[in-house]
Amino acid sequence: MNCFEARHDFPAFWRRELSADRRAALNAHLDRCAKCGQAFRVFALTAPVLHCESAAVSGAAAPREFTFEPRARASAPRINASYGARRRWLAMCASALIFLAASTGAYFAASAPAQSLSEALTNPQDQSGQPLFGPELPDSSDDLAG
Amino acid sequence: MLRLAASRKLGWRLVSRPDDELIADALSGQPAAFSELAMRHRARVERLCQRFFSDPEIARDLAQECFIRAYTGLSTYRKELPFGGWLRAIVTNLCYDELRRRRRRPEELVGDFTAPEVQWMHLVSEATPEQIVAEAEQRREAHALAHRLLETLKPEDRTVVIMKDSEGMNVREIAQAMGWSAAKVKIRAFRARQAMRQQAERLQIARHRLKP
């Protein structure tokens, strides 16, 4: 028996499914080969879970009768989980939209002109009485004539 | 005589009806047929769940949920595949999702071993293979320690190890069942083995520190 064959037989050896000859050959190989001996010890650490055949060995008490009734506990968390994830996404989208709307509103509120251009042309003086395009020159101004 | 033989034959047929027949009956609206199918596969499904989770209550809940999913999705089952394989794919996906949902960080094996666990570690290191196999059947701590060791793996690695080692599935079958690429399965299997070896070495170190 070579190392490959020996390691291939580990699960069957654990489950006692090997023939007596094969079992003896494996034992002899494990005595001889230190690497396979070590590999078997690593294998033996997880084999009680990975290679046990009966549920009783695992210490779990299986129910006597299988009742085909949906248990709320079994199915509810998953449904809630997907529903919760969807709700989280919706909340995030809604808050992003609100933030966008608020920042846009704030920007336009800060930079919008007090009067529109058409209002400025039709009503050249603003409400405080100051002319928009500078003070008007008096009719009898001699300064311009020099 | 002939009638008796015929009735026995009919009785046997009723007792061991093939899965396909039961599925057809269940699809035609007979829940009893699915119940029979579930009873037939229950032990296997629960055993697989117990390989993922040490808590029997969780394993039992997951087995129930698996059958609920199988029942609700029975119309998607294809006759070309064996029903057991289809069910196994449901169980592994369910257990994998549950592992991820719990999202526990892979734990390091720390030195809080119980006395029986330390004894078991000593036995694994020093006894002959025959003695180890004989003792493992009786010792519950062997099971507990194995679960602790498996809990150090990531969900993907643990799923691949269980499917490959326990269920004897090959890379292609695992990839198909989980919807992963074959390369991913190979990488996960390699990393899992590496991690297990490392953990075993740590156990050896811990064993030297702890006396039984």
CSV table of C-alpha atoms in Angstrom, one decimal:
chain,number,residue,atom,x,y,z
A,1,MET,CA,0.0,0.0,0.0
A,2,ASN,CA,1.4,3.4,-0.9
A,3,CYS,CA,0.7,6.8,0.7
A,4,PHE,CA,-2.0,7.8,-1.8
A,5,GLU,CA,-4.0,4.6,-1.2
A,6,ALA,CA,-3.5,4.8,2.5
A,7,ARG,CA,-4.9,8.3,2.7
A,8,HIS,CA,-7.8,7.4,0.4
A,9,ASP,CA,-8.7,4.7,2.8
A,10,PHE,CA,-8.9,6.9,5.9
A,11,PRO,CA,-12.7,7.5,5.8
A,12,ALA,CA,-13.5,3.9,5.2
A,13,PHE,CA,-11.1,2.9,8.0
A,14,TRP,CA,-12.8,5.4,10.3
A,15,ARG,CA,-16.3,4.0,9.4
A,16,ARG,CA,-15.0,0.4,9.8
A,17,GLU,CA,-15.9,-0.4,6.2
A,18,LEU,CA,-12.5,-1.8,5.2
A,19,SER,CA,-11.9,-5.5,4.9
A,20,ALA,CA,-9.7,-7.2,7.5
A,21,ASP,CA,-6.8,-7.5,5.0
A,22,ARG,CA,-7.0,-3.9,3.9
A,23,ARG,CA,-7.3,-2.7,7.5
A,24,ALA,CA,-4.2,-4.6,8.4
A,25,ALA,CA,-2.3,-3.2,5.4
A,26,LEU,CA,-3.3,0.3,6.4
A,27,ASN,CA,-2.3,-0.2,10.0
A,28,ALA,CA,1.1,-1.5,8.8
A,29,HIS,CA,1.5,1.5,6.5
A,30,LEU,CA,0.7,3.9,9.3
A,31,ASP,CA,3.3,2.2,11.5
A,32,ARG,CA,5.9,2.6,8.8
A,33,CYS,CA,5.2,6.0,7.3
A,34,ALA,CA,5.5,8.9,9.8
A,35,LYS,CA,3.9,11.4,7.3
A,36,CYS,CA,0.8,9.3,6.9
A,37,GLY,CA,0.7,8.7,10.6
A,38,GLN,CA,0.6,12.4,11.2
A,39,ALA,CA,-1.9,12.9,8.5
A,40,PHE,CA,-4.2,10.4,10.1
A,41,ARG,CA,-3.9,12.2,13.4
A,42,VAL,CA,-5.0,15.5,11.8
A,43,PHE,CA,-7.8,13.6,10.0
A,44,ALA,CA,-8.9,12.1,13.4
A,45,LEU,CA,-9.4,15.5,14.8
A,46,THR,CA,-12.3,16.4,12.5
A,47,ALA,CA,-13.4,12.9,11.6
A,48,PRO,CA,-16.0,12.6,14.4
A,49,VAL,CA,-18.0,15.3,12.7
A,50,LEU,CA,-17.1,14.8,9.1
A,51,HIS,CA,-17.1,11.1,8.9
A,52,CYS,CA,-19.6,9.9,11.6
A,53,GLU,CA,-22.5,8.0,10.2
A,54,SER,CA,-25.0,8.0,12.9
A,55,ALA,CA,-26.7,11.1,14.3
A,56,ALA,CA,-26.6,9.6,17.8
A,57,VAL,CA,-22.9,9.8,18.0
A,58,SER,CA,-23.1,13.5,17.4
A,59,GLY,CA,-25.1,13.8,20.5
A,60,ALA,CA,-28.1,15.3,18.7
A,61,ALA,CA,-31.5,14.0,19.6
A,62,ALA,CA,-33.3,13.8,16.3
A,63,PRO,CA,-37.1,14.1,16.6
A,64,ARG,CA,-39.0,10.8,16.4
A,65,GLU,CA,-41.5,12.1,14.0
A,66,PHE,CA,-41.0,14.5,11.2
A,67,THR,CA,-43.7,17.0,11.4
A,68,PHE,CA,-44.2,18.9,8.1
A,69,GLU,CA,-45.3,22.1,9.7
A,70,PRO,CA,-43.6,25.3,8.9
A,71,ARG,CA,-41.9,26.6,12.0
A,72,ALA,CA,-42.2,30.3,12.3
A,73,ARG,CA,-38.7,30.4,13.8
A,74,ALA,CA,-37.2,28.6,10.9
A,75,SER,CA,-38.6,30.7,8.2
A,76,ALA,CA,-39.3,34.1,9.7
A,77,PRO,CA,-35.7,35.4,10.2
A,78,ARG,CA,-34.9,34.9,6.5
A,79,ILE,CA,-38.0,36.7,5.4
A,80,ASN,CA,-37.4,39.5,7.9
A,81,ALA,CA,-33.8,39.7,6.9
A,82,SER,CA,-34.6,40.4,3.2
A,83,TYR,CA,-37.4,42.7,4.2
A,84,GLY,CA,-35.0,44.6,6.6
A,85,ALA,CA,-32.4,44.9,3.9
A,86,ARG,CA,-35.0,46.3,1.5
A,87,ARG,CA,-36.1,48.8,4.1
A,88,ARG,CA,-32.5,49.8,4.8
A,89,TRP,CA,-32.0,50.5,1.1
A,90,LEU,CA,-35.2,52.5,0.9
A,91,ALA,CA,-34.3,54.6,3.9
A,92,MET,CA,-30.8,55.3,2.4
A,93,CYS,CA,-32.3,56.3,-0.9
A,94,ALA,CA,-34.9,58.5,0.7
A,95,SER,CA,-32.3,60.3,2.9
A,96,ALA,CA,-30.0,60.8,-0.1
A,97,LEU,CA,-32.9,62.4,-2.0
A,98,ILE,CA,-33.8,64.6,0.9
A,99,PHE,CA,-30.2,65.7,1.2
A,100,LEU,CA,-30.0,66.4,-2.5
A,101,ALA,CA,-33.2,68.4,-2.5
A,102,ALA,CA,-32.2,70.4,0.6
A,103,SER,CA,-28.7,71.3,-0.8
A,104,THR,CA,-30.1,72.3,-4.2
A,105,GLY,CA,-32.7,74.5,-2.5
A,106,ALA,CA,-30.0,76.1,-0.3
A,107,TYR,CA,-27.8,76.8,-3.3
A,108,PHE,CA,-30.5,78.5,-5.2
A,109,ALA,CA,-31.7,80.5,-2.2
A,110,ALA,CA,-28.2,81.8,-1.6
A,111,SER,CA,-27.4,82.7,-5.3
A,112,ALA,CA,-30.7,83.9,-6.7
A,113,PRO,CA,-31.0,87.6,-7.6
A,114,ALA,CA,-33.3,89.8,-5.6
A,115,GLN,CA,-35.0,91.0,-8.8
A,116,SER,CA,-35.3,89.4,-12.1
A,117,LEU,CA,-33.9,91.1,-15.2
A,118,SER,CA,-37.4,92.0,-16.6
A,119,GLU,CA,-38.4,93.6,-13.3
A,120,ALA,CA,-35.2,95.6,-13.2
A,121,LEU,CA,-35.8,96.9,-16.7
A,122,THR,CA,-39.4,97.9,-16.2
A,123,ASN,CA,-38.8,99.3,-12.7
A,124,PRO,CA,-35.4,100.8,-12.8
A,125,GLN,CA,-35.6,101.9,-9.1
A,126,ASP,CA,-35.6,99.4,-6.4
A,127,GLN,CA,-37.8,99.6,-3.4
A,128,SER,CA,-35.4,101.6,-1.3
A,129,GLY,CA,-35.6,104.5,-3.9
A,130,GLN,CA,-32.0,104.2,-5.1
A,131,PRO,CA,-31.6,104.2,-8.8
A,132,LEU,CA,-30.4,101.0,-10.3
A,133,PHE,CA,-28.1,102.5,-12.9
A,134,GLY,CA,-26.6,105.3,-10.8
A,135,PRO,CA,-27.8,108.8,-9.9
A,136,GLU,CA,-29.5,110.8,-12.7
A,137,LEU,CA,-27.7,113.9,-13.8
A,138,PRO,CA,-29.4,117.2,-13.2
A,139,ASP,CA,-30.8,118.9,-16.3
A,140,SER,CA,-28.9,122.1,-15.8
A,141,SER,CA,-25.6,120.6,-15.2
A,142,ASP,CA,-22.8,122.8,-16.2
A,143,ASP,CA,-20.2,120.4,-15.2
A,144,LEU,CA,-20.5,118.4,-18.4
A,145,ALA,CA,-20.3,121.5,-20.5
A,146,GLY,CA,-17.2,122.2,-18.8
B,1,MET,CA,-52.0,-17.9,-3.5
B,2,LEU,CA,-51.7,-15.8,-6.5
B,3,ARG,CA,-53.9,-13.2,-4.9
B,4,LEU,CA,-51.7,-13.2,-1.8
B,5,ALA,CA,-48.6,-12.8,-3.8
B,6,ALA,CA,-50.3,-10.0,-5.8
B,7,SER,CA,-51.4,-8.2,-2.6
B,8,ARG,CA,-47.9,-8.6,-1.2
B,9,LYS,CA,-46.4,-7.2,-4.3
B,10,LEU,CA,-48.9,-4.3,-4.2
B,11,GLY,CA,-48.1,-3.8,-0.5
B,12,TRP,CA,-44.4,-3.7,-1.2
B,13,ARG,CA,-45.0,-1.3,-4.0
B,14,LEU,CA,-46.9,0.9,-1.7
B,15,VAL,CA,-44.2,0.7,1.0
B,16,SER,CA,-41.3,1.4,-1.3
B,17,ARG,CA,-42.6,3.7,-4.0
B,18,PRO,CA,-39.8,5.4,-5.9
B,19,ASP,CA,-39.1,9.0,-5.3
B,20,ASP,CA,-40.3,10.1,-8.7
B,21,GLU,CA,-43.8,8.7,-8.1
B,22,LEU,CA,-44.0,10.4,-4.7
B,23,ILE,CA,-42.9,13.7,-6.3
B,24,ALA,CA,-45.5,13.4,-9.0
B,25,ASP,CA,-48.2,12.7,-6.3
B,26,ALA,CA,-47.0,15.7,-4.3
B,27,LEU,CA,-47.1,17.9,-7.3
B,28,SER,CA,-50.6,16.8,-8.0
B,29,GLY,CA,-51.7,18.0,-4.6
B,30,GLN,CA,-51.1,15.2,-2.2
B,31,PRO,CA,-49.0,16.5,0.8
B,32,ALA,CA,-48.9,13.0,2.3
B,33,ALA,CA,-46.7,11.9,-0.6
B,34,PHE,CA,-44.2,14.6,0.2
B,35,SER,CA,-44.4,13.7,3.9
B,36,GLU,CA,-43.3,10.2,3.0
B,37,LEU,CA,-40.5,11.6,0.8
B,38,ALA,CA,-39.4,13.8,3.7
B,39,MET,CA,-39.4,10.9,6.2
B,40,ARG,CA,-37.3,8.9,3.7
B,41,HIS,CA,-34.6,11.6,3.5
B,42,ARG,CA,-34.9,13.1,6.9
B,43,ALA,CA,-32.0,11.3,8.6
B,44,ARG,CA,-29.6,12.2,5.8
B,45,VAL,CA,-30.7,15.8,5.8
B,46,GLU,CA,-30.4,16.1,9.6
B,47,ARG,CA,-27.0,14.5,9.6
B,48,LEU,CA,-25.7,16.9,7.0
B,49,CYS,CA,-27.1,19.9,9.0
B,50,GLN,CA,-25.3,18.5,12.1
B,51,ARG,CA,-22.1,18.6,10.3
B,52,PHE,CA,-22.5,22.3,9.8
B,53,PHE,CA,-23.9,23.2,13.3
B,54,SER,CA,-23.1,21.5,16.6
B,55,ASP,CA,-26.3,22.9,18.2
B,56,PRO,CA,-29.0,20.2,17.5
B,57,GLU,CA,-31.8,22.7,17.7
B,58,ILE,CA,-30.3,24.8,14.9
B,59,ALA,CA,-29.7,21.6,12.8
B,60,ARG,CA,-33.3,20.5,13.3
B,61,ASP,CA,-34.7,23.9,12.3
B,62,LEU,CA,-32.5,24.0,9.2
B,63,ALA,CA,-33.7,20.5,8.3
B,64,GLN,CA,-37.3,21.6,8.6
B,65,GLU,CA,-36.6,24.7,6.5
B,66,CYS,CA,-34.9,22.6,3.9
B,67,PHE,CA,-38.0,20.5,3.5
B,68,ILE,CA,-40.2,23.5,3.4
B,69,ARG,CA,-38.1,25.0,0.6
B,70,ALA,CA,-38.1,21.7,-1.2
B,71,TYR,CA,-41.8,21.5,-1.0
B,72,THR,CA,-42.4,25.1,-2.2
B,73,GLY,CA,-39.9,24.6,-5.0
B,74,LEU,CA,-40.8,21.1,-6.0
B,75,SER,CA,-42.0,22.3,-9.4
B,76,THR,CA,-38.5,23.4,-10.2
B,77,TYR,CA,-37.1,19.9,-9.6
B,78,ARG,CA,-35.9,18.2,-12.8
B,79,LYS,CA,-36.4,14.4,-13.1
B,80,GLU,CA,-33.0,13.9,-14.7
B,81,LEU,CA,-31.2,14.5,-11.4
B,82,PRO,CA,-31.6,12.3,-8.3
B,83,PHE,CA,-33.9,13.8,-5.7
B,84,GLY,CA,-31.3,13.2,-2.9
B,85,GLY,CA,-28.7,15.3,-4.8
B,86,TRP,CA,-31.2,18.1,-5.3
B,87,LEU,CA,-32.1,18.0,-1.6
B,88,ARG,CA,-28.5,18.0,-0.7
B,89,ALA,CA,-27.9,21.1,-2.8
B,90,ILE,CA,-30.7,22.8,-0.9
B,91,VAL,CA,-29.3,21.8,2.5
B,92,THR,CA,-25.8,23.0,1.8
B,93,ASN,CA,-26.9,26.3,0.4
B,94,LEU,CA,-29.2,26.8,3.4
B,95,CYS,CA,-26.4,25.9,5.9
B,96,TYR,CA,-24.0,28.1,4.0
B,97,ASP,CA,-26.4,31.0,4.1
B,98,GLU,CA,-26.9,30.4,7.8
B,99,LEU,CA,-23.2,30.4,8.5
B,100,ARG,CA,-22.8,33.7,6.7
B,101,ARG,CA,-25.9,35.1,8.4
B,102,ARG,CA,-24.5,34.4,11.8
B,103,ARG,CA,-21.3,36.0,10.5
B,104,ARG,CA,-19.3,35.0,13.4
B,105,ARG,CA,-15.7,35.7,12.9
B,106,PRO,CA,-13.7,32.5,12.5
B,107,GLU,CA,-12.5,31.8,16.0
B,108,GLU,CA,-9.0,31.1,17.0
B,109,LEU,CA,-8.6,28.0,19.0
B,110,VAL,CA,-7.8,29.3,22.4
B,111,GLY,CA,-6.6,27.3,25.4
B,112,ASP,CA,-9.9,27.0,27.2
B,113,PHE,CA,-10.1,23.3,26.6
B,114,THR,CA,-12.1,21.0,28.9
B,115,ALA,CA,-10.3,18.2,30.7
B,116,PRO,CA,-11.9,15.5,28.5
B,117,GLU,CA,-10.9,17.5,25.4
B,118,VAL,CA,-7.3,17.6,26.5
B,119,GLN,CA,-7.4,13.9,27.2
B,120,TRP,CA,-8.8,13.3,23.7
B,121,MET,CA,-6.0,15.4,22.2
B,122,HIS,CA,-3.4,13.3,24.1
B,123,LEU,CA,-5.1,10.1,22.9
B,124,VAL,CA,-5.1,11.3,19.3
B,125,SER,CA,-1.4,12.1,19.5
B,126,GLU,CA,-0.2,9.0,21.2
B,127,ALA,CA,-2.6,6.1,20.7
B,128,THR,CA,-2.6,3.7,17.7
B,129,PRO,CA,-5.1,4.4,14.9
B,130,GLU,CA,-7.2,1.4,16.0
B,131,GLN,CA,-7.5,2.8,19.5
B,132,ILE,CA,-8.3,6.3,18.2
B,133,VAL,CA,-11.2,4.9,16.1
B,134,ALA,CA,-12.5,2.8,18.9
B,135,GLU,CA,-12.4,5.6,21.4
B,136,ALA,CA,-13.9,8.2,19.1
B,137,GLU,CA,-17.2,6.3,19.0
B,138,GLN,CA,-17.6,6.7,22.7
B,139,ARG,CA,-16.3,10.1,23.4
B,140,ARG,CA,-18.5,13.1,23.0
B,141,GLU,CA,-15.6,15.5,23.5
B,142,ALA,CA,-14.1,14.2,20.2
B,143,HIS,CA,-17.2,15.5,18.5
B,144,ALA,CA,-17.1,18.8,20.4
B,145,LEU,CA,-13.4,19.4,19.6
B,146,ALA,CA,-14.0,18.6,15.9
B,147,HIS,CA,-16.7,21.2,15.8
B,148,ARG,CA,-14.5,23.7,17.4
B,149,LEU,CA,-11.8,23.0,14.9
B,150,LEU,CA,-14.3,23.4,12.0
B,151,GLU,CA,-15.6,26.6,13.4
B,152,THR,CA,-12.2,28.2,12.9
B,153,LEU,CA,-12.8,28.0,9.1
B,154,LYS,CA,-14.5,30.5,7.0
B,155,PRO,CA,-18.0,29.6,5.8
B,156,GLU,CA,-16.9,28.9,2.3
B,157,ASP,CA,-14.0,26.7,3.4
B,158,ARG,CA,-16.1,24.9,5.8
B,159,THR,CA,-18.8,24.2,3.2
B,160,VAL,CA,-16.3,22.9,0.8
B,161,VAL,CA,-14.7,20.6,3.4
B,162,ILE,CA,-18.0,19.2,4.4
B,163,MET,CA,-19.3,18.6,0.9
B,164,LYS,CA,-16.0,17.1,-0.2
B,165,ASP,CA,-15.0,15.0,2.8
B,166,SER,CA,-18.4,14.0,4.2
B,167,GLU,CA,-20.5,13.9,1.2
B,168,GLY,CA,-17.8,12.7,-1.2
B,169,MET,CA,-18.7,15.2,-3.8
B,170,ASN,CA,-16.2,16.2,-6.5
B,171,VAL,CA,-15.2,19.7,-7.5
B,172,ARG,CA,-17.6,19.9,-10.4
B,173,GLU,CA,-20.5,18.7,-8.2
B,174,ILE,CA,-19.7,21.2,-5.5
B,175,ALA,CA,-19.4,24.0,-8.0
B,176,GLN,CA,-22.7,23.1,-9.5
B,177,ALA,CA,-24.5,22.9,-6.2
B,178,MET,CA,-23.1,26.2,-4.8
B,179,GLY,CA,-23.1,28.1,-8.1
B,180,TRP,CA,-19.3,28.7,-7.8
B,181,SER,CA,-16.5,28.3,-10.3
B,182,ALA,CA,-14.4,25.1,-10.1
B,183,ALA,CA,-11.4,27.2,-9.5
B,184,LYS,CA,-13.0,28.8,-6.5
B,185,VAL,CA,-13.9,25.4,-5.1
B,186,LYS,CA,-10.3,24.2,-5.5
B,187,ILE,CA,-8.9,27.3,-3.9
B,188,ARG,CA,-11.3,27.0,-1.0
B,189,ALA,CA,-10.5,23.3,-0.5
B,190,PHE,CA,-6.7,24.1,-0.5
B,191,ARG,CA,-7.1,26.9,2.0
B,192,ALA,CA,-9.3,24.8,4.2
B,193,ARG,CA,-6.7,22.0,4.4
B,194,GLN,CA,-4.0,24.5,5.1
B,195,ALA,CA,-6.0,26.1,7.9
B,196,MET,CA,-6.8,22.7,9.4
B,197,ARG,CA,-3.2,21.7,9.4
B,198,GLN,CA,-2.3,25.0,11.1
B,199,GLN,CA,-5.0,24.5,13.7
B,200,ALA,CA,-3.8,20.9,14.3
B,201,GLU,CA,-0.3,22.2,14.9
B,202,ARG,CA,-1.6,24.8,17.3
B,203,LEU,CA,-3.5,22.0,19.1
B,204,GLN,CA,-0.2,20.0,19.4
B,205,ILE,CA,1.5,23.0,21.0
B,206,ALA,CA,-1.5,23.5,23.3
B,207,ARG,CA,-1.4,19.8,24.2
B,208,HIS,CA,2.2,20.1,25.3
B,209,ARG,CA,1.3,22.9,27.6
B,210,LEU,CA,-1.8,21.2,29.0
B,211,LYS,CA,-1.5,18.0,31.0
B,212,PRO,CA,-4.4,15.6,31.1
